[in-house]
mmCIF file of C-alpha atoms in Angstrom:
data_model
loop_
_atom_site.group_PDB
_atom_site.id
_atom_site.type_symbol
_atom_site.label_atom_id
_atom_site.label_comp_id
_atom_site.label_asym_id
_atom_site.label_seq_id
_atom_site.Cartn_x
_atom_site.Cartn_y
_atom_site.Cartn_z
ATOM 1 C CA UNK A 1 31.854 71.358 58.103
ATOM 2 C CA UNK A 2 30.814 70.362 54.854
ATOM 3 C CA UNK A 3 33.610 69.921 52.396
ATOM 4 C CA UNK A 4 36.058 69.538 54.930
ATOM 5 C CA UNK A 5 37.365 66.255 53.942
ATOM 6 C CA UNK A 6 37.883 67.734 50.368
ATOM 7 C CA UNK A 7 39.742 71.015 51.553
ATOM 8 C CA UNK A 8 41.956 68.690 53.248
ATOM 9 C CA UNK A 9 42.945 66.507 50.092
ATOM 10 C CA UNK A 10 43.148 70.067 48.318
ATOM 11 C CA UNK A 11 45.688 71.169 51.120
ATOM 12 C CA UNK A 12 47.852 67.809 50.257
ATOM 13 C CA UNK A 13 47.087 67.833 46.452
ATOM 14 C CA UNK A 14 48.627 71.453 46.115
ATOM 15 C CA UNK A 15 52.210 70.684 44.723
ATOM 16 C CA UNK A 16 53.478 73.967 45.757
ATOM 17 C CA UNK A 17 52.679 72.325 49.716
ATOM 18 C CA UNK A 18 53.606 68.923 49.197
ATOM 19 C CA UNK A 19 55.428 68.229 46.392
ATOM 20 C CA UNK A 20 56.234 64.286 47.705
ATOM 21 C CA UNK A 21 52.578 63.683 47.229
ATOM 22 C CA UNK A 22 51.778 62.091 43.821
ATOM 23 C CA UNK A 23 48.033 61.816 44.677
ATOM 24 C CA UNK A 24 45.504 62.486 47.222
ATOM 25 C CA UNK A 25 41.834 61.193 47.881
ATOM 26 C CA UNK A 26 39.147 61.172 50.395
ATOM 27 C CA UNK A 27 38.098 57.336 51.388
ATOM 28 C CA UNK A 28 35.865 55.947 53.984
ATOM 29 C CA UNK A 29 37.952 52.903 53.837
ATOM 30 C CA UNK A 30 41.821 53.898 53.360
ATOM 31 C CA UNK A 31 42.619 50.483 53.480
ATOM 32 C CA UNK A 32 40.069 48.769 50.956
ATOM 33 C CA UNK A 33 41.229 52.280 48.530
ATOM 34 C CA UNK A 34 45.140 51.909 48.495
ATOM 35 C CA UNK A 35 43.930 48.239 46.505
ATOM 36 C CA UNK A 36 42.615 50.154 43.918
ATOM 37 C CA UNK A 37 45.357 52.548 43.099
ATOM 38 C CA UNK A 38 48.707 51.873 41.410
ATOM 39 C CA UNK A 39 51.392 52.776 44.438
ATOM 40 C CA UNK A 40 54.571 53.996 43.245
ATOM 41 C CA UNK A 41 57.709 55.262 44.513
ATOM 42 C CA UNK A 42 55.895 58.869 45.715
ATOM 43 C CA UNK A 43 53.342 58.897 48.563
ATOM 44 C CA UNK A 44 49.473 58.698 47.983
ATOM 45 C CA UNK A 45 47.374 60.444 50.629
ATOM 46 C CA UNK A 46 44.255 58.762 51.933
ATOM 47 C CA UNK A 47 42.369 61.435 53.882
ATOM 48 C CA UNK A 48 39.760 59.349 56.148
ATOM 49 C CA UNK A 49 37.357 60.191 58.982
ATOM 50 C CA UNK A 50 38.491 58.025 62.007
ATOM 51 C CA UNK A 51 36.315 58.997 65.083
ATOM 52 C CA UNK A 52 34.998 61.796 67.189
ATOM 53 C CA UNK A 53 34.326 62.892 70.359
ATOM 54 C CA UNK A 54 32.201 65.863 71.976
ATOM 55 C CA UNK A 55 32.069 67.570 74.948
ATOM 56 C CA UNK A 56 28.971 67.643 77.078
ATOM 57 C CA UNK A 57 26.115 69.812 76.622
ATOM 58 C CA UNK A 58 26.333 72.501 79.293
ATOM 59 C CA UNK A 59 23.070 74.288 78.523
ATOM 60 C CA UNK A 60 19.871 73.506 75.818
ATOM 61 C CA UNK A 61 17.489 75.938 74.761
ATOM 62 C CA UNK A 62 16.036 76.787 71.193
ATOM 63 C CA UNK A 63 19.872 75.824 70.107
ATOM 64 C CA UNK A 64 21.927 73.335 71.301
ATOM 65 C CA UNK A 65 25.763 74.051 70.838
ATOM 66 C CA UNK A 66 28.790 71.780 71.838
ATOM 67 C CA UNK A 67 32.614 71.167 70.900
ATOM 68 C CA UNK A 68 33.286 68.288 68.969
ATOM 69 C CA UNK A 69 37.002 66.948 68.458
ATOM 70 C CA UNK A 70 37.331 65.238 65.137
ATOM 71 C CA UNK A 71 40.044 62.842 64.752
ATOM 72 C CA UNK A 72 41.052 62.038 60.897
ATOM 73 C CA UNK A 73 43.676 60.199 59.235
ATOM 74 C CA UNK A 74 45.704 60.677 56.660
ATOM 75 C CA UNK A 75 47.187 57.055 55.450
ATOM 76 C CA UNK A 76 50.510 57.514 53.235
ATOM 77 C CA UNK A 77 51.029 54.957 51.017
ATOM 78 C CA UNK A 78 54.284 53.905 48.765
ATOM 79 C CA UNK A 79 56.129 51.022 47.500
ATOM 80 C CA UNK A 80 58.990 49.795 49.538
ATOM 81 C CA UNK A 81 62.129 50.218 48.998
ATOM 82 C CA UNK A 82 61.723 52.413 46.013
ATOM 83 C CA UNK A 83 59.682 54.698 48.282
ATOM 84 C CA UNK A 84 61.909 54.922 51.336
ATOM 85 C CA UNK A 85 63.357 58.473 50.722
ATOM 86 C CA UNK A 86 60.197 59.792 49.941
ATOM 87 C CA UNK A 87 58.468 58.942 53.267
ATOM 88 C CA UNK A 88 60.190 61.155 55.421
ATOM 89 C CA UNK A 89 59.849 64.088 52.860
ATOM 90 C CA UNK A 90 56.260 63.245 52.393
ATOM 91 C CA UNK A 91 55.562 63.272 56.303
ATOM 92 C CA UNK A 92 56.920 66.258 56.849
ATOM 93 C CA UNK A 93 55.363 68.208 53.998
ATOM 94 C CA UNK A 94 51.909 66.799 55.151
ATOM 95 C CA UNK A 95 52.297 68.009 58.839
ATOM 96 C CA UNK A 96 53.010 71.410 57.532
ATOM 97 C CA UNK A 97 50.398 71.707 55.389
ATOM 98 C CA UNK A 98 47.807 70.497 57.921
ATOM 99 C CA UNK A 99 49.634 71.424 61.476
ATOM 100 C CA UNK A 100 48.125 75.222 62.386
ATOM 101 C CA UNK A 101 45.540 75.369 59.199
ATOM 102 C CA UNK A 102 42.245 76.492 60.590
ATOM 103 C CA UNK A 103 39.579 75.281 58.281
ATOM 104 C CA UNK A 104 36.609 77.143 57.813
ATOM 105 C CA UNK A 105 33.918 76.214 60.730
ATOM 106 C CA UNK A 106 36.560 75.018 62.789
ATOM 107 C CA UNK A 107 37.131 76.175 66.496
ATOM 108 C CA UNK A 108 40.956 75.501 66.611
ATOM 109 C CA UNK A 109 43.692 74.781 64.473
ATOM 110 C CA UNK A 110 44.559 71.522 63.282
ATOM 111 C CA UNK A 111 47.019 69.641 65.260
ATOM 112 C CA UNK A 112 49.009 66.412 64.845
ATOM 113 C CA UNK A 113 47.907 63.451 67.195
ATOM 114 C CA UNK A 114 50.242 60.884 66.336
ATOM 115 C CA UNK A 115 51.200 58.142 63.854
ATOM 116 C CA UNK A 116 50.957 54.300 63.472
ATOM 117 C CA UNK A 117 52.400 51.861 61.257
ATOM 118 C CA UNK A 118 49.589 49.973 59.610
ATOM 119 C CA UNK A 119 51.781 47.358 57.463
ATOM 120 C CA UNK A 120 55.371 47.232 55.929
ATOM 121 C CA UNK A 121 56.309 44.791 53.589
ATOM 122 C CA UNK A 122 60.327 44.701 52.898
ATOM 123 C CA UNK A 123 60.239 42.509 49.886
ATOM 124 C CA UNK A 124 60.744 43.920 46.076
ATOM 125 C CA UNK A 125 57.384 45.432 45.436
ATOM 126 C CA UNK A 126 56.239 45.767 49.125
ATOM 127 C CA UNK A 127 54.147 47.958 50.423
ATOM 128 C CA UNK A 128 54.425 50.503 53.318
ATOM 129 C CA UNK A 129 51.382 52.235 54.759
ATOM 130 C CA UNK A 130 51.630 54.832 57.762
ATOM 131 C CA UNK A 131 48.621 56.379 59.378
ATOM 132 C CA UNK A 132 49.453 60.041 60.651
ATOM 133 C CA UNK A 133 46.221 61.007 63.113
ATOM 134 C CA UNK A 134 45.060 64.660 63.334
ATOM 135 C CA UNK A 135 42.725 66.441 64.941
ATOM 136 C CA UNK A 136 40.466 69.514 64.852
ATOM 137 C CA UNK A 137 38.003 70.913 67.416
ATOM 138 C CA UNK A 138 34.486 72.110 66.022
ATOM 139 C CA UNK A 139 31.462 73.704 67.286
ATOM 140 C CA UNK A 140 28.794 72.153 66.067
ATOM 141 C CA UNK A 141 24.860 73.913 66.783
ATOM 142 C CA UNK A 142 22.143 71.930 66.362
ATOM 143 C CA UNK A 143 18.516 73.412 66.085
ATOM 144 C CA UNK A 144 15.527 73.603 68.575
ATOM 145 C CA UNK A 145 15.009 70.697 70.626
ATOM 146 C CA UNK A 146 11.521 69.179 72.058
#
């Protein structure tokens, strides 16, 4: 699924789907990327791969095929307390933009897998980072094995 993470970002950056998200980007290291952003009361969404698991291969011939479950994250980043009202709105919009969507090459639609608080500093100008986890099943096929 070449371009999968770019497609996720495009959905989150679409103002018709997620008007509460001010910027969206792909990053391999969400925490490091967040350090480079100017956070505000509106939500920034950083998309990153988290893990993957694969089902066992049942048979192998000229081609090997197996289902992989990709877990990816959307880190919501904003300042506190200014962005407090935006957090829930953006969370709902992000989940609505991704849940049930079947990206090209996916075996099943994207599902919400849970969330985790990464950082919450309540002082003025503090930060709020919350990770939303999603999963999608992908049918991967590999070439001839010897």
